[in-house]
Amino acid sequence: VALTPAPAVGATTIGAVLDAQDRGVPLYLFDQPLEIVCPPLLAATRAPRYFADDILQSLGPAGFVRRARGHPCESPHAGVGPSRHPSLFVGRAGSKTSLHADSWGTAFWMAVLSGRKRFRLFNASAGDACLRPLRKPIDTYAQRFARDVFDDAALGSVAGCVAWDGVVGPGDVIFIPAEWPHAVENLDDTLAISYNYVDAHSLPSFARFAAALVDAKRWEAAQAARGVGMRSRLGSARSDRPRPRSTSVVQHVRQG
């Protein structure tokens, strides 16, 4: 199902999203911060005891989690940009995501409040082995893939490609480890809450990704500085170069 960005149909509230979906617009509210879109639900949300640790939250309200993974809207709390998570998903039956692994090397859990979602998961080691990754130069692991994993015939022809398949319904919670490729199909109209986090198990993956991103930013800055310096040197060289006297050319022509 082709999805439409919410602003394109004037949907700026949850109610507007639901109204657009009722009109048949293929709109999927995907991974939007509860702190912005539904503060009362955020106040009522508690992380399951199995996922109580989040290293990023220990950095505080103005820490890395808000700066690097924040939201462009203003937060109603403490005057800082809101956290991305927990986040809200509202999807109509038949909508689905492409195969991907969440960024920043984070693990996540999702609690389904209504409807049923079908998850198809793959071990992290399967990404490069059989899922046709679309890897970017800075990626420390594959995050996007070309293969349609809901095409059972095509997937079954790939040797050694083992899929974990399951349906998650109201009241269920699913855990996805860091770097695991997954795709999701909404079997019904669904409402779910998700939370990406870093704990002791996912910290090495997070650290590798963050270090690669820092290195990439430094390289970009160095290239930009080199380009400015080169343009400056070229400009100086051009200004120092003696200019030809056009009158001498005219004189030579006349003399000839």
PDB file of C-alpha atoms in Angstrom:
ATOM      1  CA  VAL A   1       0.000   0.000   0.000  1.00  0.00           C
ATOM      2  CA  ALA A   2       1.463   3.370  -0.996  1.00  0.00           C
ATOM      3  CA  LEU A   3       1.527   5.716   1.979  1.00  0.00           C
ATOM      4  CA  THR A   4       0.752   9.442   1.998  1.00  0.00           C
ATOM      5  CA  PRO A   5       2.572  11.950   4.285  1.00  0.00           C
ATOM      6  CA  ALA A   6       0.172  13.416   6.860  1.00  0.00           C
ATOM      7  CA  PRO A   7       0.882  17.111   6.009  1.00  0.00           C
ATOM      8  CA  ALA A   8      -0.089  16.446   2.377  1.00  0.00           C
ATOM      9  CA  VAL A   9      -3.699  15.913   3.440  1.00  0.00           C
ATOM     10  CA  GLY A  10      -3.732  18.558   6.167  1.00  0.00           C
ATOM     11  CA  ALA A  11      -3.588  16.013   8.998  1.00  0.00           C
ATOM     12  CA  THR A  12      -1.971  17.725  11.985  1.00  0.00           C
ATOM     13  CA  THR A  13      -3.838  15.946  14.796  1.00  0.00           C
ATOM     14  CA  ILE A  14      -4.622  12.317  15.638  1.00  0.00           C
ATOM     15  CA  GLY A  15      -8.277  13.009  14.876  1.00  0.00           C
ATOM     16  CA  ALA A  16      -7.376  14.375  11.448  1.00  0.00           C
ATOM     17  CA  VAL A  17      -5.298  11.262  10.746  1.00  0.00           C
ATOM     18  CA  LEU A  18      -8.224   9.012  11.651  1.00  0.00           C
ATOM     19  CA  ASP A  19     -10.616  11.097   9.542  1.00  0.00           C
ATOM     20  CA  ALA A  20      -8.254  10.882   6.556  1.00  0.00           C
ATOM     21  CA  GLN A  21      -7.974   7.130   7.013  1.00  0.00           C
ATOM     22  CA  ASP A  22     -11.796   6.880   7.111  1.00  0.00           C
ATOM     23  CA  ARG A  23     -11.885   8.701   3.763  1.00  0.00           C
ATOM     24  CA  GLY A  24      -9.629   6.022   2.298  1.00  0.00           C
ATOM     25  CA  VAL A  25      -6.373   8.005   2.321  1.00  0.00           C
ATOM     26  CA  PRO A  26      -3.527   5.447   2.733  1.00  0.00           C
ATOM     27  CA  LEU A  27      -2.160   7.297   5.749  1.00  0.00           C
ATOM     28  CA  TYR A  28      -0.012   5.526   8.343  1.00  0.00           C
ATOM     29  CA  LEU A  29       0.866   7.376  11.547  1.00  0.00           C
ATOM     30  CA  PHE A  30       4.335   5.900  11.959  1.00  0.00           C
ATOM     31  CA  ASP A  31       6.648   6.218  14.962  1.00  0.00           C
ATOM     32  CA  GLN A  32       5.437   9.637  16.154  1.00  0.00           C
ATOM     33  CA  PRO A  33       6.434  10.849  19.668  1.00  0.00           C
ATOM     34  CA  LEU A  34       3.709  10.410  22.287  1.00  0.00           C
ATOM     35  CA  GLU A  35       5.046  13.516  23.995  1.00  0.00           C
ATOM     36  CA  ILE A  36       3.827  15.547  21.014  1.00  0.00           C
ATOM     37  CA  VAL A  37       0.883  13.670  19.512  1.00  0.00           C
ATOM     38  CA  CYS A  38      -0.778  12.293  22.658  1.00  0.00           C
ATOM     39  CA  PRO A  39       0.602  13.537  26.011  1.00  0.00           C
ATOM     40  CA  PRO A  40      -2.182  11.888  28.101  1.00  0.00           C
ATOM     41  CA  LEU A  41      -1.210   8.488  26.707  1.00  0.00           C
ATOM     42  CA  LEU A  42       2.434   9.221  27.490  1.00  0.00           C
ATOM     43  CA  ALA A  43       1.511   9.953  31.115  1.00  0.00           C
ATOM     44  CA  ALA A  44      -0.254   6.588  31.342  1.00  0.00           C
ATOM     45  CA  THR A  45       2.561   4.598  29.671  1.00  0.00           C
ATOM     46  CA  ARG A  46       4.962   2.474  31.716  1.00  0.00           C
ATOM     47  CA  ALA A  47       7.763   0.404  30.227  1.00  0.00           C
ATOM     48  CA  PRO A  48       7.416  -3.346  30.822  1.00  0.00           C
ATOM     49  CA  ARG A  49       9.698  -4.487  33.628  1.00  0.00           C
ATOM     50  CA  TYR A  50      11.698  -6.584  31.160  1.00  0.00           C
ATOM     51  CA  PHE A  51      12.876  -3.403  29.406  1.00  0.00           C
ATOM     52  CA  ALA A  52      13.339  -1.041  32.337  1.00  0.00           C
ATOM     53  CA  ASP A  53      16.896   0.046  31.485  1.00  0.00           C
ATOM     54  CA  ASP A  54      17.580   2.760  28.902  1.00  0.00           C
ATOM     55  CA  ILE A  55      21.080   4.197  28.952  1.00  0.00           C
ATOM     56  CA  LEU A  56      20.033   7.132  26.767  1.00  0.00           C
ATOM     57  CA  GLN A  57      17.512   8.346  29.341  1.00  0.00           C
ATOM     58  CA  SER A  58      20.248   8.584  31.952  1.00  0.00           C
ATOM     59  CA  LEU A  59      21.657  11.513  29.977  1.00  0.00           C
ATOM     60  CA  GLY A  60      18.742  13.639  31.145  1.00  0.00           C
ATOM     61  CA  PRO A  61      16.144  15.775  29.330  1.00  0.00           C
ATOM     62  CA  ALA A  62      18.761  17.811  27.453  1.00  0.00           C
ATOM     63  CA  GLY A  63      21.018  14.860  26.696  1.00  0.00           C
ATOM     64  CA  PHE A  64      21.909  12.959  23.580  1.00  0.00           C
ATOM     65  CA  VAL A  65      18.523  11.253  23.269  1.00  0.00           C
ATOM     66  CA  ARG A  66      16.761  14.580  22.747  1.00  0.00           C
ATOM     67  CA  ARG A  67      19.404  16.228  20.593  1.00  0.00           C
ATOM     68  CA  ALA A  68      20.169  13.418  18.165  1.00  0.00           C
ATOM     69  CA  ARG A  69      16.861  11.581  18.216  1.00  0.00           C
ATOM     70  CA  GLY A  70      14.544  14.502  18.930  1.00  0.00           C
ATOM     71  CA  HIS A  71      11.543  15.955  17.177  1.00  0.00           C
ATOM     72  CA  PRO A  72      11.377  19.339  15.422  1.00  0.00           C
ATOM     73  CA  CYS A  73       8.306  20.457  17.409  1.00  0.00           C
ATOM     74  CA  GLU A  74       8.609  22.232  20.738  1.00  0.00           C
ATOM     75  CA  SER A  75       8.132  20.098  23.822  1.00  0.00           C
ATOM     76  CA  PRO A  76       5.479  20.977  26.388  1.00  0.00           C
ATOM     77  CA  HIS A  77       7.956  19.865  29.055  1.00  0.00           C
ATOM     78  CA  ALA A  78      10.954  21.857  30.293  1.00  0.00           C
ATOM     79  CA  GLY A  79      11.295  23.857  27.081  1.00  0.00           C
ATOM     80  CA  VAL A  80      13.468  21.295  25.313  1.00  0.00           C
ATOM     81  CA  GLY A  81      12.932  19.184  22.230  1.00  0.00           C
ATOM     82  CA  PRO A  82      10.915  16.063  23.050  1.00  0.00           C
ATOM     83  CA  SER A  83      12.189  12.525  23.011  1.00  0.00           C
ATOM     84  CA  ARG A  84      11.321  10.372  20.002  1.00  0.00           C
ATOM     85  CA  HIS A  85      10.175   7.530  22.243  1.00  0.00           C
ATOM     86  CA  PRO A  86       7.843   6.136  23.317  1.00  0.00           C
ATOM     87  CA  SER A  87       6.068   6.607  20.000  1.00  0.00           C
ATOM     88  CA  LEU A  88       2.660   5.932  18.484  1.00  0.00           C
ATOM     89  CA  PHE A  89       1.651   3.851  15.467  1.00  0.00           C
ATOM     90  CA  VAL A  90      -1.843   4.059  13.933  1.00  0.00           C
ATOM     91  CA  GLY A  91      -2.330   1.977  10.784  1.00  0.00           C
ATOM     92  CA  ARG A  92      -5.212   0.707   8.709  1.00  0.00           C
ATOM     93  CA  ALA A  93      -5.636  -2.941   7.757  1.00  0.00           C
ATOM     94  CA  GLY A  94      -3.437  -3.815   4.788  1.00  0.00           C
ATOM     95  CA  SER A  95      -0.777  -1.174   5.405  1.00  0.00           C
ATOM     96  CA  LYS A  96       2.744  -2.464   5.966  1.00  0.00           C
ATOM     97  CA  THR A  97       6.373  -1.471   6.250  1.00  0.00           C
ATOM     98  CA  SER A  98       9.239  -2.510   4.032  1.00  0.00           C
ATOM     99  CA  LEU A  99      11.988  -4.673   5.477  1.00  0.00           C
ATOM    100  CA  HIS A 100      14.330  -2.623   7.659  1.00  0.00           C
ATOM    101  CA  ALA A 101      16.451  -2.657  10.798  1.00  0.00           C
ATOM    102  CA  ASP A 102      16.054   0.233  13.219  1.00  0.00           C
ATOM    103  CA  SER A 103      18.798   2.850  13.178  1.00  0.00           C
ATOM    104  CA  TRP A 104      21.318   3.800  15.867  1.00  0.00           C
ATOM    105  CA  GLY A 105      21.822   0.153  16.805  1.00  0.00           C
ATOM    106  CA  THR A 106      18.843   0.290  19.148  1.00  0.00           C
ATOM    107  CA  ALA A 107      16.599  -2.536  20.261  1.00  0.00           C
ATOM    108  CA  PHE A 108      12.891  -1.875  20.714  1.00  0.00           C
ATOM    109  CA  TRP A 109       9.693  -3.249  22.147  1.00  0.00           C
ATOM    110  CA  MET A 110       6.179  -2.712  20.821  1.00  0.00           C
ATOM    111  CA  ALA A 111       2.919  -3.083  22.730  1.00  0.00           C
ATOM    112  CA  VAL A 112      -0.199  -3.567  20.600  1.00  0.00           C
ATOM    113  CA  LEU A 113      -3.285  -1.895  22.060  1.00  0.00           C
ATOM    114  CA  SER A 114      -5.807  -2.872  19.380  1.00  0.00           C
ATOM    115  CA  GLY A 115      -5.845  -4.879  16.161  1.00  0.00           C
ATOM    116  CA  ARG A 116      -3.333  -7.487  14.959  1.00  0.00           C
ATOM    117  CA  LYS A 117       0.105  -7.027  13.440  1.00  0.00           C
ATOM    118  CA  ARG A 118       2.066  -9.660  11.563  1.00  0.00           C
ATOM    119  CA  PHE A 119       5.815  -9.499  12.171  1.00  0.00           C
ATOM    120  CA  ARG A 120       8.418 -11.222  10.024  1.00  0.00           C
ATOM    121  CA  LEU A 121      11.889 -11.131  11.597  1.00  0.00           C
ATOM    122  CA  PHE A 122      15.392 -12.205  10.645  1.00  0.00           C
ATOM    123  CA  ASN A 123      18.507 -12.699  12.683  1.00  0.00           C
ATOM    124  CA  ALA A 124      21.013  -9.851  12.319  1.00  0.00           C
ATOM    125  CA  SER A 125      23.440 -12.167  10.523  1.00  0.00           C
ATOM    126  CA  ALA A 126      20.867 -12.760   7.739  1.00  0.00           C
ATOM    127  CA  GLY A 127      20.996  -9.156   6.564  1.00  0.00           C
ATOM    128  CA  ASP A 128      24.033  -9.475   4.335  1.00  0.00           C
ATOM    129  CA  ALA A 129      23.578 -13.183   3.692  1.00  0.00           C
ATOM    130  CA  CYS A 130      20.216 -13.334   1.971  1.00  0.00           C
ATOM    131  CA  LEU A 131      18.157 -10.134   2.200  1.00  0.00           C
ATOM    132  CA  ARG A 132      19.784  -7.953  -0.518  1.00  0.00           C
ATOM    133  CA  PRO A 133      20.825  -5.030   1.709  1.00  0.00           C
ATOM    134  CA  LEU A 134      20.897  -1.449   0.429  1.00  0.00           C
ATOM    135  CA  ARG A 135      23.861  -0.430   2.529  1.00  0.00           C
ATOM    136  CA  LYS A 136      25.107   3.149   2.878  1.00  0.00           C
ATOM    137  CA  PRO A 137      28.843   3.816   3.232  1.00  0.00           C
ATOM    138  CA  ILE A 138      28.591   4.773   6.931  1.00  0.00           C
ATOM    139  CA  ASP A 139      26.331   1.873   7.912  1.00  0.00           C
ATOM    140  CA  THR A 140      27.831  -0.453  10.497  1.00  0.00           C
ATOM    141  CA  TYR A 141      25.003  -2.882   9.723  1.00  0.00           C
ATOM    142  CA  ALA A 142      22.375  -3.169   6.992  1.00  0.00           C
ATOM    143  CA  GLN A 143      19.259  -1.077   7.642  1.00  0.00           C
ATOM    144  CA  ARG A 144      17.346  -1.160   4.325  1.00  0.00           C
ATOM    145  CA  PHE A 145      16.719  -4.106   2.044  1.00  0.00           C
ATOM    146  CA  ALA A 146      15.454  -4.713  -1.488  1.00  0.00           C
ATOM    147  CA  ARG A 147      13.764  -8.057  -0.825  1.00  0.00           C
ATOM    148  CA  ASP A 148       9.984  -8.360  -0.294  1.00  0.00           C
ATOM    149  CA  VAL A 149       9.923 -10.747   2.647  1.00  0.00           C
ATOM    150  CA  PHE A 150       6.167 -11.207   2.497  1.00  0.00           C
ATOM    151  CA  ASP A 151       6.647 -12.892  -0.894  1.00  0.00           C
ATOM    152  CA  ASP A 152       6.905 -16.452   0.417  1.00  0.00           C
ATOM    153  CA  ALA A 153       7.762 -17.971  -2.970  1.00  0.00           C
ATOM    154  CA  ALA A 154      10.683 -15.615  -3.564  1.00  0.00           C
ATOM    155  CA  LEU A 155      11.928 -15.876   0.003  1.00  0.00           C
ATOM    156  CA  GLY A 156      11.718 -19.664  -0.003  1.00  0.00           C
ATOM    157  CA  SER A 157      14.094 -19.848  -2.946  1.00  0.00           C
ATOM    158  CA  VAL A 158      16.924 -18.258  -0.926  1.00  0.00           C
ATOM    159  CA  ALA A 159      19.017 -20.938   0.744  1.00  0.00           C
ATOM    160  CA  GLY A 160      19.590 -20.488   4.458  1.00  0.00           C
ATOM    161  CA  CYS A 161      17.229 -17.539   4.834  1.00  0.00           C
ATOM    162  CA  VAL A 162      15.225 -18.361   7.972  1.00  0.00           C
ATOM    163  CA  ALA A 163      12.296 -16.108   8.862  1.00  0.00           C
ATOM    164  CA  TRP A 164      10.611 -15.816  12.250  1.00  0.00           C
ATOM    165  CA  ASP A 165       6.914 -15.157  11.699  1.00  0.00           C
ATOM    166  CA  GLY A 166       4.232 -14.275  14.236  1.00  0.00           C
ATOM    167  CA  VAL A 167       1.036 -12.347  14.883  1.00  0.00           C
ATOM    168  CA  VAL A 168       0.936  -9.841  17.745  1.00  0.00           C
ATOM    169  CA  GLY A 169      -2.496  -8.888  19.068  1.00  0.00           C
ATOM    170  CA  PRO A 170      -4.114  -6.653  21.719  1.00  0.00           C
ATOM    171  CA  GLY A 171      -2.254  -6.888  25.013  1.00  0.00           C
ATOM    172  CA  ASP A 172       0.808  -8.515  23.432  1.00  0.00           C
ATOM    173  CA  VAL A 173       4.340  -7.109  23.592  1.00  0.00           C
ATOM    174  CA  ILE A 174       7.060  -8.035  21.084  1.00  0.00           C
ATOM    175  CA  PHE A 175      10.803  -7.460  21.471  1.00  0.00           C
ATOM    176  CA  ILE A 176      13.103  -6.864  18.480  1.00  0.00           C
ATOM    177  CA  PRO A 177      16.868  -7.103  19.189  1.00  0.00           C
ATOM    178  CA  ALA A 178      19.299  -4.529  17.827  1.00  0.00           C
ATOM    179  CA  GLU A 179      20.199  -4.881  14.128  1.00  0.00           C
ATOM    180  CA  TRP A 180      17.446  -7.449  13.431  1.00  0.00           C
ATOM    181  CA  PRO A 181      15.718  -6.861  10.061  1.00  0.00           C
ATOM    182  CA  HIS A 182      11.922  -6.914  10.301  1.00  0.00           C
ATOM    183  CA  ALA A 183       8.818  -6.071   8.318  1.00  0.00           C
ATOM    184  CA  VAL A 184       5.315  -5.505   9.676  1.00  0.00           C
ATOM    185  CA  GLU A 185       1.878  -5.884   8.122  1.00  0.00           C
ATOM    186  CA  ASN A 186      -1.292  -4.586   9.769  1.00  0.00           C
ATOM    187  CA  LEU A 187      -3.873  -7.377   9.545  1.00  0.00           C
ATOM    188  CA  ASP A 188      -6.514  -5.117  11.142  1.00  0.00           C
ATOM    189  CA  ASP A 189      -6.815  -1.439  11.955  1.00  0.00           C
ATOM    190  CA  THR A 190      -4.136  -1.149  14.639  1.00  0.00           C
ATOM    191  CA  LEU A 191      -2.965   1.043  17.481  1.00  0.00           C
ATOM    192  CA  ALA A 192       0.415   0.404  19.096  1.00  0.00           C
ATOM    193  CA  ILE A 193       3.124   1.999  21.237  1.00  0.00           C
ATOM    194  CA  SER A 194       6.822   1.434  20.607  1.00  0.00           C
ATOM    195  CA  TYR A 195      10.036   2.316  22.417  1.00  0.00           C
ATOM    196  CA  ASN A 196      13.610   2.215  21.056  1.00  0.00           C
ATOM    197  CA  TYR A 197      16.263   2.018  23.735  1.00  0.00           C
ATOM    198  CA  VAL A 198      19.872   1.134  24.533  1.00  0.00           C
ATOM    199  CA  ASP A 199      20.811  -1.278  27.309  1.00  0.00           C
ATOM    200  CA  ALA A 200      23.919  -3.320  28.091  1.00  0.00           C
ATOM    201  CA  HIS A 201      23.130  -5.787  25.297  1.00  0.00           C
ATOM    202  CA  SER A 202      22.594  -3.217  22.525  1.00  0.00           C
ATOM    203  CA  LEU A 203      25.237  -0.739  23.732  1.00  0.00           C
ATOM    204  CA  PRO A 204      28.055  -2.176  21.521  1.00  0.00           C
ATOM    205  CA  SER A 205      25.875  -1.825  18.404  1.00  0.00           C
ATOM    206  CA  PHE A 206      24.864   1.699  19.399  1.00  0.00           C
ATOM    207  CA  ALA A 207      28.490   2.664  20.083  1.00  0.00           C
ATOM    208  CA  ARG A 208      29.668   1.365  16.695  1.00  0.00           C
ATOM    209  CA  PHE A 209      26.938   3.261  14.873  1.00  0.00           C
ATOM    210  CA  ALA A 210      27.545   6.499  16.815  1.00  0.00           C
ATOM    211  CA  ALA A 211      31.315   6.288  16.228  1.00  0.00           C
ATOM    212  CA  ALA A 212      30.800   5.744  12.488  1.00  0.00           C
ATOM    213  CA  LEU A 213      28.441   8.715  12.336  1.00  0.00           C
ATOM    214  CA  VAL A 214      30.921  10.947  14.179  1.00  0.00           C
ATOM    215  CA  ASP A 215      33.703   9.862  11.806  1.00  0.00           C
ATOM    216  CA  ALA A 216      31.463  10.615   8.813  1.00  0.00           C
ATOM    217  CA  LYS A 217      30.620  14.075  10.160  1.00  0.00           C
ATOM    218  CA  ARG A 218      34.301  14.820  10.750  1.00  0.00           C
ATOM    219  CA  TRP A 219      35.135  13.699   7.228  1.00  0.00           C
ATOM    220  CA  GLU A 220      32.379  15.913   5.799  1.00  0.00           C
ATOM    221  CA  ALA A 221      33.618  18.873   7.835  1.00  0.00           C
ATOM    222  CA  ALA A 222      37.201  18.273   6.696  1.00  0.00           C
ATOM    223  CA  GLN A 223      36.098  18.038   3.066  1.00  0.00           C
ATOM    224  CA  ALA A 224      34.052  21.220   3.390  1.00  0.00           C
ATOM    225  CA  ALA A 225      36.993  23.052   4.991  1.00  0.00           C
ATOM    226  CA  ARG A 226      39.322  21.727   2.300  1.00  0.00           C
ATOM    227  CA  GLY A 227      36.927  22.946  -0.380  1.00  0.00           C
ATOM    228  CA  VAL A 228      36.727  26.424   1.173  1.00  0.00           C
ATOM    229  CA  GLY A 229      40.500  26.543   1.523  1.00  0.00           C
ATOM    230  CA  MET A 230      40.995  25.436  -2.073  1.00  0.00           C
ATOM    231  CA  ARG A 231      38.540  28.045  -3.379  1.00  0.00           C
ATOM    232  CA  SER A 232      40.306  30.671  -1.299  1.00  0.00           C
ATOM    233  CA  ARG A 233      43.729  29.690  -2.672  1.00  0.00           C
ATOM    234  CA  LEU A 234      42.425  29.616  -6.241  1.00  0.00           C
ATOM    235  CA  GLY A 235      40.868  33.028  -5.787  1.00  0.00           C
ATOM    236  CA  SER A 236      44.144  34.409  -4.416  1.00  0.00           C
ATOM    237  CA  ALA A 237      46.095  32.887  -7.289  1.00  0.00           C
ATOM    238  CA  ARG A 238      43.744  34.454  -9.808  1.00  0.00           C
ATOM    239  CA  SER A 239      44.046  37.875  -8.165  1.00  0.00           C
ATOM    240  CA  ASP A 240      47.875  37.672  -8.157  1.00  0.00           C
ATOM    241  CA  ARG A 241      48.137  36.607 -11.787  1.00  0.00           C
ATOM    242  CA  PRO A 242      49.071  39.530 -14.103  1.00  0.00           C
ATOM    243  CA  ARG A 243      46.264  40.494 -16.437  1.00  0.00           C
ATOM    244  CA  PRO A 244      47.023  40.681 -20.182  1.00  0.00           C
ATOM    245  CA  ARG A 245      46.842  44.138 -21.716  1.00  0.00           C
ATOM    246  CA  SER A 246      44.176  44.025 -24.391  1.00  0.00           C
ATOM    247  CA  THR A 247      45.591  47.165 -26.054  1.00  0.00           C
ATOM    248  CA  SER A 248      48.760  45.308 -27.023  1.00  0.00           C
ATOM    249  CA  VAL A 249      46.697  42.759 -28.896  1.00  0.00           C
ATOM    250  CA  VAL A 250      44.935  45.520 -30.818  1.00  0.00           C
ATOM    251  CA  GLN A 251      48.251  47.157 -31.593  1.00  0.00           C
ATOM    252  CA  HIS A 252      49.712  43.918 -32.948  1.00  0.00           C
ATOM    253  CA  VAL A 253      46.681  43.428 -35.176  1.00  0.00           C
ATOM    254  CA  ARG A 254      46.938  46.967 -36.471  1.00  0.00           C
ATOM    255  CA  GLN A 255      50.650  46.617 -37.058  1.00  0.00           C
ATOM    256  CA  GLY A 256      50.075  43.430 -39.028  1.00  0.00           C
TER     257      GLY A 256
END
